[in-house]
mmCIF file with all atom_site columns, C-alpha atoms and ligand atoms in Angstrom:
data_model
loop_
_atom_site.group_PDB
_atom_site.id
_atom_site.type_symbol
_atom_site.label_atom_id
_atom_site.label_alt_id
_atom_site.label_comp_id
_atom_site.label_asym_id
_atom_site.label_entity_id
_atom_site.label_seq_id
_atom_site.pdbx_PDB_ins_code
_atom_site.Cartn_x
_atom_site.Cartn_y
_atom_site.Cartn_z
_atom_site.occupancy
_atom_site.B_iso_or_equiv
_atom_site.pdbx_formal_charge
_atom_site.auth_seq_id
_atom_site.auth_comp_id
_atom_site.auth_asym_id
_atom_site.auth_atom_id
_atom_site.pdbx_PDB_model_num
ATOM   1   C  CA  . MET A 1 1   ? -18.111 3.124   -5.644  1.00 96.00 ? 244 MET A CA  1
ATOM   2   C  CA  . ARG A 1 2   ? -17.003 2.593   -2.058  1.00 98.00 ? 245 ARG A CA  1
ATOM   3   C  CA  . ILE A 1 3   ? -13.391 1.445   -2.134  1.00 98.00 ? 246 ILE A CA  1
ATOM   4   C  CA  . LEU A 1 4   ? -11.088 0.224   0.614   1.00 98.00 ? 247 LEU A CA  1
ATOM   5   C  CA  . LEU A 1 5   ? -7.699  1.502   -0.471  1.00 98.00 ? 248 LEU A CA  1
ATOM   6   C  CA  . HIS A 1 6   ? -4.568  -0.234  0.760   1.00 98.00 ? 249 HIS A CA  1
ATOM   7   C  CA  . VAL A 1 7   ? -2.049  2.563   1.347   1.00 98.00 ? 250 VAL A CA  1
ATOM   8   C  CA  . CYS A 1 8   ? 1.650   1.712   1.547   1.00 98.00 ? 251 CYS A CA  1
ATOM   9   C  CA  . CYS A 1 9   ? 2.808   5.216   2.568   1.00 97.00 ? 252 CYS A CA  1
ATOM   10  C  CA  . GLY A 1 10  ? 1.839   8.883   2.420   1.00 98.00 ? 253 GLY A CA  1
ATOM   11  C  CA  . PRO A 1 11  ? 3.642   9.927   -0.781  1.00 97.00 ? 254 PRO A CA  1
ATOM   12  C  CA  . CYS A 1 12  ? 2.259   7.060   -2.910  1.00 97.00 ? 255 CYS A CA  1
ATOM   13  C  CA  . SER A 1 13  ? -1.240  7.696   -1.568  1.00 98.00 ? 256 SER A CA  1
ATOM   14  C  CA  . THR A 1 14  ? -1.487  11.277  -2.801  1.00 98.00 ? 257 THR A CA  1
ATOM   15  C  CA  . ALA A 1 15  ? -1.837  10.853  -6.565  1.00 98.00 ? 258 ALA A CA  1
ATOM   16  C  CA  . VAL A 1 16  ? -3.913  7.695   -6.149  1.00 98.00 ? 259 VAL A CA  1
ATOM   17  C  CA  . ILE A 1 17  ? -6.442  9.399   -3.864  1.00 98.00 ? 260 ILE A CA  1
ATOM   18  C  CA  . GLU A 1 18  ? -6.518  12.407  -6.162  1.00 98.00 ? 261 GLU A CA  1
ATOM   19  C  CA  . GLN A 1 19  ? -7.357  10.206  -9.167  1.00 98.00 ? 262 GLN A CA  1
ATOM   20  C  CA  . LEU A 1 20  ? -9.972  8.090   -7.392  1.00 98.00 ? 263 LEU A CA  1
ATOM   21  C  CA  . LYS A 1 21  ? -11.665 11.129  -5.866  1.00 98.00 ? 264 LYS A CA  1
ATOM   22  C  CA  . LYS A 1 22  ? -11.813 12.802  -9.282  1.00 97.00 ? 265 LYS A CA  1
ATOM   23  C  CA  . GLU A 1 23  ? -13.596 9.691   -10.513 1.00 98.00 ? 266 GLU A CA  1
ATOM   24  C  CA  . GLY A 1 24  ? -16.146 10.234  -7.737  1.00 98.00 ? 267 GLY A CA  1
ATOM   25  C  CA  . HIS A 1 25  ? -15.385 7.265   -5.501  1.00 98.00 ? 268 HIS A CA  1
ATOM   26  C  CA  . GLU A 1 26  ? -15.772 7.139   -1.721  1.00 98.00 ? 269 GLU A CA  1
ATOM   27  C  CA  . LEU A 1 27  ? -12.488 6.044   -0.154  1.00 98.00 ? 270 LEU A CA  1
ATOM   28  C  CA  . ILE A 1 28  ? -11.522 4.485   3.147   1.00 98.00 ? 271 ILE A CA  1
ATOM   29  C  CA  . LEU A 1 29  ? -7.776  4.142   3.654   1.00 98.00 ? 272 LEU A CA  1
ATOM   30  C  CA  . PHE A 1 30  ? -6.287  1.024   5.187   1.00 98.00 ? 273 PHE A CA  1
ATOM   31  C  CA  . PHE A 1 31  ? -2.717  0.714   6.496   1.00 98.00 ? 274 PHE A CA  1
ATOM   32  C  CA  . PRO A 1 32  ? -1.686  -2.878  7.476   1.00 98.00 ? 275 PRO A CA  1
ATOM   33  C  CA  . ASN A 1 33  ? 2.002   -2.987  6.370   1.00 98.00 ? 276 ASN A CA  1
ATOM   34  C  CA  . SER A 1 34  ? 3.749   -5.199  8.933   1.00 98.00 ? 277 SER A CA  1
ATOM   35  C  CA  . ASN A 1 35  ? 6.469   -5.622  6.282   1.00 98.00 ? 278 ASN A CA  1
ATOM   36  C  CA  . ILE A 1 36  ? 8.006   -2.276  7.207   1.00 98.00 ? 279 ILE A CA  1
ATOM   37  C  CA  . TYR A 1 37  ? 11.114  -2.381  9.373   1.00 98.00 ? 280 TYR A CA  1
ATOM   38  C  CA  . PRO A 1 38  ? 12.052  -1.152  11.926  1.00 98.00 ? 281 PRO A CA  1
ATOM   39  C  CA  . ALA A 1 39  ? 8.998   -0.278  14.038  1.00 98.00 ? 282 ALA A CA  1
ATOM   40  C  CA  . SER A 1 40  ? 9.999   3.406   14.151  1.00 98.00 ? 283 SER A CA  1
ATOM   41  C  CA  . GLU A 1 41  ? 9.995   3.550   10.335  1.00 98.00 ? 284 GLU A CA  1
ATOM   42  C  CA  . ARG A 1 42  ? 6.602   1.860   10.192  1.00 98.00 ? 285 ARG A CA  1
ATOM   43  C  CA  . GLU A 1 43  ? 5.240   4.393   12.674  1.00 98.00 ? 286 GLU A CA  1
ATOM   44  C  CA  . LYS A 1 44  ? 6.657   7.283   10.659  1.00 98.00 ? 287 LYS A CA  1
ATOM   45  C  CA  . ARG A 1 45  ? 5.060   6.016   7.433   1.00 98.00 ? 288 ARG A CA  1
ATOM   46  C  CA  . LYS A 1 46  ? 1.776   5.492   9.252   1.00 98.00 ? 289 LYS A CA  1
ATOM   47  C  CA  . ILE A 1 47  ? 1.788   9.054   10.599  1.00 98.00 ? 290 ILE A CA  1
ATOM   48  C  CA  . TYR A 1 48  ? 2.340   10.501  7.123   1.00 98.00 ? 291 TYR A CA  1
ATOM   49  C  CA  . ALA A 1 49  ? -0.271  8.231   5.536   1.00 98.00 ? 292 ALA A CA  1
ATOM   50  C  CA  . LYS A 1 50  ? -2.733  9.474   8.168   1.00 98.00 ? 293 LYS A CA  1
ATOM   51  C  CA  . LYS A 1 51  ? -1.751  13.044  7.395   1.00 98.00 ? 294 LYS A CA  1
ATOM   52  C  CA  . VAL A 1 52  ? -2.652  12.417  3.750   1.00 98.00 ? 295 VAL A CA  1
ATOM   53  C  CA  . SER A 1 53  ? -6.016  10.959  4.785   1.00 98.00 ? 296 SER A CA  1
ATOM   54  C  CA  . GLU A 1 54  ? -6.719  14.174  6.688   1.00 98.00 ? 297 GLU A CA  1
ATOM   55  C  CA  . ILE A 1 55  ? -5.692  16.358  3.736   1.00 98.00 ? 298 ILE A CA  1
ATOM   56  C  CA  . TYR A 1 56  ? -8.167  14.523  1.490   1.00 98.00 ? 299 TYR A CA  1
ATOM   57  C  CA  . GLY A 1 57  ? -10.865 14.027  4.137   1.00 98.00 ? 300 GLY A CA  1
ATOM   58  C  CA  . CYS A 1 58  ? -10.811 10.207  4.125   1.00 98.00 ? 301 CYS A CA  1
ATOM   59  C  CA  . GLU A 1 59  ? -11.319 7.804   7.004   1.00 98.00 ? 302 GLU A CA  1
ATOM   60  C  CA  . PHE A 1 60  ? -8.061  6.080   8.026   1.00 98.00 ? 303 PHE A CA  1
ATOM   61  C  CA  . ILE A 1 61  ? -7.831  2.571   9.514   1.00 98.00 ? 304 ILE A CA  1
ATOM   62  C  CA  . PHE A 1 62  ? -4.646  0.798   10.531  1.00 98.00 ? 305 PHE A CA  1
ATOM   63  C  CA  . GLU A 1 63  ? -3.628  -2.587  11.913  1.00 98.00 ? 306 GLU A CA  1
ATOM   64  C  CA  . ASP A 1 64  ? -1.283  -3.432  14.755  1.00 97.00 ? 307 ASP A CA  1
ATOM   65  C  CA  . TYR A 1 65  ? 2.331   -4.006  13.786  1.00 98.00 ? 308 TYR A CA  1
ATOM   66  C  CA  . GLU A 1 66  ? 3.132   -7.735  13.547  1.00 98.00 ? 309 GLU A CA  1
ATOM   67  C  CA  . HIS A 1 67  ? 6.508   -7.906  11.913  1.00 98.00 ? 310 HIS A CA  1
ATOM   68  C  CA  . GLY A 1 68  ? 7.192   -11.407 13.287  1.00 98.00 ? 311 GLY A CA  1
ATOM   69  C  CA  . ALA A 1 69  ? 4.141   -12.736 11.425  1.00 98.00 ? 312 ALA A CA  1
ATOM   70  C  CA  . TRP A 1 70  ? 5.364   -11.083 8.244   1.00 98.00 ? 313 TRP A CA  1
ATOM   71  C  CA  . ARG A 1 71  ? 8.832   -12.628 8.696   1.00 98.00 ? 314 ARG A CA  1
ATOM   72  C  CA  . ASP A 1 72  ? 7.206   -16.056 9.093   1.00 98.00 ? 315 ASP A CA  1
ATOM   73  C  CA  . PHE A 1 73  ? 5.133   -15.490 5.957   1.00 98.00 ? 316 PHE A CA  1
ATOM   74  C  CA  . VAL A 1 74  ? 8.184   -14.730 3.785   1.00 98.00 ? 317 VAL A CA  1
ATOM   75  C  CA  . SER A 1 75  ? 10.433  -17.290 5.477   1.00 98.00 ? 318 SER A CA  1
ATOM   76  C  CA  . GLY A 1 76  ? 12.899  -18.922 3.076   1.00 98.00 ? 319 GLY A CA  1
ATOM   77  C  CA  . LEU A 1 77  ? 12.743  -15.960 0.674   1.00 98.00 ? 320 LEU A CA  1
ATOM   78  C  CA  . GLU A 1 78  ? 15.061  -13.611 2.570   1.00 96.00 ? 321 GLU A CA  1
ATOM   79  C  CA  . SER A 1 79  ? 17.745  -13.662 -0.157  1.00 96.00 ? 322 SER A CA  1
ATOM   80  C  CA  . GLU A 1 80  ? 15.362  -12.995 -3.028  1.00 96.00 ? 323 GLU A CA  1
ATOM   81  C  CA  . PRO A 1 81  ? 16.069  -9.834  -5.026  1.00 95.00 ? 324 PRO A CA  1
ATOM   82  C  CA  . GLN A 1 82  ? 13.672  -6.928  -4.846  1.00 93.00 ? 325 GLN A CA  1
ATOM   83  C  CA  . GLY A 1 83  ? 10.777  -7.568  -7.220  1.00 93.00 ? 326 GLY A CA  1
ATOM   84  C  CA  . GLY A 1 84  ? 11.071  -11.360 -6.805  1.00 95.00 ? 327 GLY A CA  1
ATOM   85  C  CA  . ALA A 1 85  ? 9.237   -14.088 -4.897  1.00 97.00 ? 328 ALA A CA  1
ATOM   86  C  CA  . ARG A 1 86  ? 9.498   -12.395 -1.476  1.00 98.00 ? 329 ARG A CA  1
ATOM   87  C  CA  . CYS A 1 87  ? 7.801   -9.267  -2.801  1.00 98.00 ? 330 CYS A CA  1
ATOM   88  C  CA  . LYS A 1 88  ? 5.013   -11.335 -4.337  1.00 98.00 ? 331 LYS A CA  1
ATOM   89  C  CA  . LYS A 1 89  ? 4.335   -12.879 -0.901  1.00 98.00 ? 332 LYS A CA  1
ATOM   90  C  CA  . CYS A 1 90  ? 4.584   -9.454  0.719   1.00 98.00 ? 333 CYS A CA  1
ATOM   91  C  CA  . PHE A 1 91  ? 1.945   -8.062  -1.670  1.00 98.00 ? 334 PHE A CA  1
ATOM   92  C  CA  . GLU A 1 92  ? -0.197  -11.099 -0.948  1.00 98.00 ? 335 GLU A CA  1
ATOM   93  C  CA  . MET A 1 93  ? -0.145  -10.533 2.804   1.00 98.00 ? 336 MET A CA  1
ATOM   94  C  CA  . ASN A 1 94  ? -1.110  -6.866  2.607   1.00 98.00 ? 337 ASN A CA  1
ATOM   95  C  CA  . LEU A 1 95  ? -3.719  -7.381  -0.103  1.00 98.00 ? 338 LEU A CA  1
ATOM   96  C  CA  . ARG A 1 96  ? -5.293  -10.342 1.685   1.00 98.00 ? 339 ARG A CA  1
ATOM   97  C  CA  . LYS A 1 97  ? -5.551  -8.287  4.872   1.00 98.00 ? 340 LYS A CA  1
ATOM   98  C  CA  . THR A 1 98  ? -7.165  -5.508  2.843   1.00 98.00 ? 341 THR A CA  1
ATOM   99  C  CA  . ALA A 1 99  ? -9.658  -7.858  1.172   1.00 98.00 ? 342 ALA A CA  1
ATOM   100 C  CA  . LEU A 1 100 ? -10.586 -9.374  4.539   1.00 98.00 ? 343 LEU A CA  1
ATOM   101 C  CA  . LYS A 1 101 ? -11.027 -5.930  6.080   1.00 98.00 ? 344 LYS A CA  1
ATOM   102 C  CA  . ALA A 1 102 ? -13.251 -4.911  3.156   1.00 98.00 ? 345 ALA A CA  1
ATOM   103 C  CA  . LEU A 1 103 ? -15.353 -8.030  3.712   1.00 98.00 ? 346 LEU A CA  1
ATOM   104 C  CA  . GLU A 1 104 ? -15.616 -7.240  7.427   1.00 98.00 ? 347 GLU A CA  1
ATOM   105 C  CA  . LEU A 1 105 ? -16.695 -3.644  6.714   1.00 98.00 ? 348 LEU A CA  1
ATOM   106 C  CA  . GLY A 1 106 ? -19.116 -4.596  3.939   1.00 98.00 ? 349 GLY A CA  1
ATOM   107 C  CA  . ILE A 1 107 ? -17.125 -2.705  1.280   1.00 98.00 ? 350 ILE A CA  1
ATOM   108 C  CA  . GLU A 1 108 ? -17.467 -4.339  -2.143  1.00 98.00 ? 351 GLU A CA  1
ATOM   109 C  CA  . ASN A 1 109 ? -14.216 -3.110  -3.750  1.00 98.00 ? 352 ASN A CA  1
ATOM   110 C  CA  . PHE A 1 110 ? -10.563 -2.764  -2.855  1.00 98.00 ? 353 PHE A CA  1
ATOM   111 C  CA  . THR A 1 111 ? -7.371  -1.706  -4.531  1.00 98.00 ? 354 THR A CA  1
ATOM   112 C  CA  . THR A 1 112 ? -3.844  -0.587  -3.634  1.00 98.00 ? 355 THR A CA  1
ATOM   113 C  CA  . THR A 1 113 ? -1.426  2.303   -4.007  1.00 98.00 ? 356 THR A CA  1
ATOM   114 C  CA  . LEU A 1 114 ? 1.392   -0.164  -4.738  1.00 98.00 ? 357 LEU A CA  1
ATOM   115 C  CA  . THR A 1 115 ? 1.093   0.181   -8.520  1.00 98.00 ? 358 THR A CA  1
ATOM   116 C  CA  . VAL A 1 116 ? 1.958   3.882   -8.442  1.00 98.00 ? 359 VAL A CA  1
ATOM   117 C  CA  . SER A 1 117 ? 5.579   3.166   -7.513  1.00 95.00 ? 360 SER A CA  1
ATOM   118 C  CA  . ARG A 1 118 ? 8.029   2.961   -10.379 1.00 91.00 ? 361 ARG A CA  1
ATOM   119 C  CA  . PHE A 1 119 ? 9.930   0.356   -8.325  1.00 91.00 ? 362 PHE A CA  1
ATOM   120 C  CA  . LYS A 1 120 ? 7.034   -2.130  -8.318  1.00 95.00 ? 363 LYS A CA  1
ATOM   121 C  CA  . LYS A 1 121 ? 5.858   -4.247  -11.243 1.00 95.00 ? 364 LYS A CA  1
ATOM   122 C  CA  . SER A 1 122 ? 2.199   -3.378  -11.722 1.00 97.00 ? 365 SER A CA  1
ATOM   123 C  CA  . PRO A 1 123 ? 1.251   -6.649  -13.531 1.00 97.00 ? 366 PRO A CA  1
ATOM   124 C  CA  . LEU A 1 124 ? 2.561   -8.637  -10.547 1.00 97.00 ? 367 LEU A CA  1
ATOM   125 C  CA  . VAL A 1 125 ? 0.675   -6.507  -8.007  1.00 98.00 ? 368 VAL A CA  1
ATOM   126 C  CA  . ILE A 1 126 ? -2.507  -6.725  -10.086 1.00 98.00 ? 369 ILE A CA  1
ATOM   127 C  CA  . SER A 1 127 ? -2.297  -10.502 -10.553 1.00 98.00 ? 370 SER A CA  1
ATOM   128 C  CA  . VAL A 1 128 ? -1.909  -10.974 -6.785  1.00 98.00 ? 371 VAL A CA  1
ATOM   129 C  CA  . GLY A 1 129 ? -4.791  -8.575  -6.092  1.00 98.00 ? 372 GLY A CA  1
ATOM   130 C  CA  . LEU A 1 130 ? -7.129  -10.350 -8.512  1.00 98.00 ? 373 LEU A CA  1
ATOM   131 C  CA  . ARG A 1 131 ? -6.283  -13.774 -7.066  1.00 98.00 ? 374 ARG A CA  1
ATOM   132 C  CA  . VAL A 1 132 ? -6.706  -12.649 -3.459  1.00 98.00 ? 375 VAL A CA  1
ATOM   133 C  CA  . GLY A 1 133 ? -9.921  -10.788 -4.254  1.00 98.00 ? 376 GLY A CA  1
ATOM   134 C  CA  . ALA A 1 134 ? -11.408 -13.854 -5.942  1.00 98.00 ? 377 ALA A CA  1
ATOM   135 C  CA  . SER A 1 135 ? -10.491 -16.110 -3.020  1.00 98.00 ? 378 SER A CA  1
ATOM   136 C  CA  . VAL A 1 136 ? -11.950 -13.754 -0.388  1.00 98.00 ? 379 VAL A CA  1
ATOM   137 C  CA  . GLY A 1 137 ? -14.973 -12.735 -2.466  1.00 98.00 ? 380 GLY A CA  1
ATOM   138 C  CA  . VAL A 1 138 ? -14.264 -8.993  -2.754  1.00 98.00 ? 381 VAL A CA  1
ATOM   139 C  CA  . ASN A 1 139 ? -13.773 -7.180  -6.053  1.00 98.00 ? 382 ASN A CA  1
ATOM   140 C  CA  . PHE A 1 140 ? -10.180 -6.088  -6.715  1.00 98.00 ? 383 PHE A CA  1
ATOM   141 C  CA  . LEU A 1 141 ? -9.991  -3.003  -8.950  1.00 98.00 ? 384 LEU A CA  1
ATOM   142 C  CA  . ASP A 1 142 ? -7.059  -3.520  -11.311 1.00 98.00 ? 385 ASP A CA  1
ATOM   143 C  CA  . TYR A 1 143 ? -5.795  0.053   -11.557 1.00 98.00 ? 386 TYR A CA  1
ATOM   144 C  CA  . ASP A 1 144 ? -2.251  0.688   -12.729 1.00 98.00 ? 387 ASP A CA  1
ATOM   145 C  CA  . PHE A 1 145 ? -1.699  4.060   -11.092 1.00 98.00 ? 388 PHE A CA  1
ATOM   146 C  CA  . LYS A 1 146 ? 1.701   4.521   -12.785 1.00 96.00 ? 389 LYS A CA  1
ATOM   147 C  CA  . LYS A 1 147 ? -0.147  5.248   -16.005 1.00 93.00 ? 390 LYS A CA  1
ATOM   148 C  CA  . ARG A 1 148 ? -0.853  8.853   -16.983 1.00 88.00 ? 391 ARG A CA  1
ATOM   149 C  CA  . GLY A 1 149 ? 2.054   10.203  -14.911 1.00 95.00 ? 392 GLY A CA  1
ATOM   150 C  CA  . GLY A 1 150 ? 0.831   8.898   -11.547 1.00 97.00 ? 393 GLY A CA  1
ATOM   151 C  CA  . TYR A 1 151 ? 4.293   8.405   -10.098 1.00 96.00 ? 394 TYR A CA  1
ATOM   152 C  CA  . GLU A 1 152 ? 5.487   11.887  -11.112 1.00 97.00 ? 395 GLU A CA  1
ATOM   153 C  CA  . ARG A 1 153 ? 2.303   13.419  -9.679  1.00 98.00 ? 396 ARG A CA  1
ATOM   154 C  CA  . SER A 1 154 ? 2.832   11.584  -6.365  1.00 97.00 ? 397 SER A CA  1
ATOM   155 C  CA  . VAL A 1 155 ? 6.349   13.051  -6.093  1.00 96.00 ? 398 VAL A CA  1
ATOM   156 C  CA  . GLU A 1 156 ? 5.009   16.518  -6.871  1.00 97.00 ? 399 GLU A CA  1
ATOM   157 C  CA  . LEU A 1 157 ? 2.216   16.264  -4.276  1.00 98.00 ? 400 LEU A CA  1
ATOM   158 C  CA  . ALA A 1 158 ? 4.513   14.771  -1.618  1.00 98.00 ? 401 ALA A CA  1
ATOM   159 C  CA  . LYS A 1 159 ? 6.760   17.828  -1.978  1.00 97.00 ? 402 LYS A CA  1
ATOM   160 C  CA  . LYS A 1 160 ? 3.796   20.190  -1.876  1.00 98.00 ? 403 LYS A CA  1
ATOM   161 C  CA  . PHE A 1 161 ? 2.472   18.650  1.370   1.00 98.00 ? 404 PHE A CA  1
ATOM   162 C  CA  . GLY A 1 162 ? 5.929   18.296  2.978   1.00 97.00 ? 405 GLY A CA  1
ATOM   163 C  CA  . LEU A 1 163 ? 5.657   14.521  3.372   1.00 97.00 ? 406 LEU A CA  1
ATOM   164 C  CA  . TYR A 1 164 ? 8.446   12.263  4.544   1.00 96.00 ? 407 TYR A CA  1
ATOM   165 C  CA  . GLN A 1 165 ? 9.803   10.329  1.535   1.00 92.00 ? 408 GLN A CA  1
ATOM   166 C  CA  . GLN A 1 166 ? 11.589  7.087   2.395   1.00 94.00 ? 409 GLN A CA  1
ATOM   167 C  CA  . ASN A 1 167 ? 14.588  5.859   0.437   1.00 93.00 ? 410 ASN A CA  1
ATOM   168 C  CA  . TYR A 1 168 ? 13.973  2.106   0.672   1.00 96.00 ? 411 TYR A CA  1
ATOM   169 C  CA  . CYS A 1 169 ? 10.977  -0.120  -0.010  1.00 96.00 ? 412 CYS A CA  1
ATOM   170 C  CA  . GLY A 1 170 ? 10.226  -1.168  3.564   1.00 97.00 ? 413 GLY A CA  1
ATOM   171 C  CA  . CYS A 1 171 ? 11.544  -4.449  4.898   1.00 98.00 ? 414 CYS A CA  1
ATOM   172 C  CA  . GLU A 1 172 ? 15.003  -5.088  6.358   1.00 97.00 ? 415 GLU A CA  1
ATOM   173 C  CA  . PHE A 1 173 ? 16.037  -6.916  3.182   1.00 97.00 ? 416 PHE A CA  1
ATOM   174 C  CA  . SER A 1 174 ? 15.370  -3.844  1.069   1.00 96.00 ? 417 SER A CA  1
ATOM   175 C  CA  . LEU A 1 175 ? 17.736  -1.887  3.332   1.00 90.00 ? 418 LEU A CA  1
ATOM   176 C  CA  . ARG A 1 176 ? 20.659  -3.865  1.914   1.00 78.00 ? 419 ARG A CA  1
HETATM 177 S  S1  . SF4 B 2 .   ? 11.321  -5.234  -0.821  1.00 76.10 ? 543 SF4 B S1  1
HETATM 178 FE FE1 . SF4 B 2 .   ? 9.369   -4.176  -0.423  1.00 76.10 ? 543 SF4 B FE1 1
HETATM 179 S  S2  . SF4 B 2 .   ? 7.784   -5.376  -1.503  1.00 76.10 ? 543 SF4 B S2  1
HETATM 180 FE FE2 . SF4 B 2 .   ? 9.640   -6.622  -1.346  1.00 76.10 ? 543 SF4 B FE2 1
HETATM 181 S  S3  . SF4 B 2 .   ? 9.365   -7.842  0.504   1.00 76.10 ? 543 SF4 B S3  1
HETATM 182 FE FE3 . SF4 B 2 .   ? 10.496  -6.024  1.123   1.00 76.10 ? 543 SF4 B FE3 1
HETATM 183 S  S4  . SF4 B 2 .   ? 8.934   -4.523  1.759   1.00 76.10 ? 543 SF4 B S4  1
HETATM 184 FE FE4 . SF4 B 2 .   ? 7.888   -6.154  0.613   1.00 76.10 ? 543 SF4 B FE4 1
#
């Protein structure tokens, strides 16, 4: 299958790409991620995600940084705990952008690296992906990449490739 893969960062991408490539899929990586703050951090994560795309020989596409639009989208949810309503909206923004990009490129399937992180609830990510995919008309692949040691493998590969590994989720509220 051709799959547009939403990538949140370099380290999380590694094990996911490895698994999907082993399954024989053709991948195009997509980096929207206006949730990341500050701009310098977003740029750093983008550079390392691109590095991973080069390691695995995948095309890499990114969007301009629009953190103000992301702030507007999660407005009123600033005090939510990590894993709560703000994160659900955050997933929605990135997954909707990915679904729309897939539609634009004529790619039938999309999925995300978000489920590989042990800090993110896979059922929540998957439910948002399925809903967004259905509304845009692109097939969301409901992988839970944490399964079968995906997170541990991503840590191992990030070390092997010398990738930058951040110590917070991304937005200014997760810096607290
Ligand atoms: S904590 Fe992470 S998932 Fe939640 S809103 Fe912030 S960047 Fe998005």
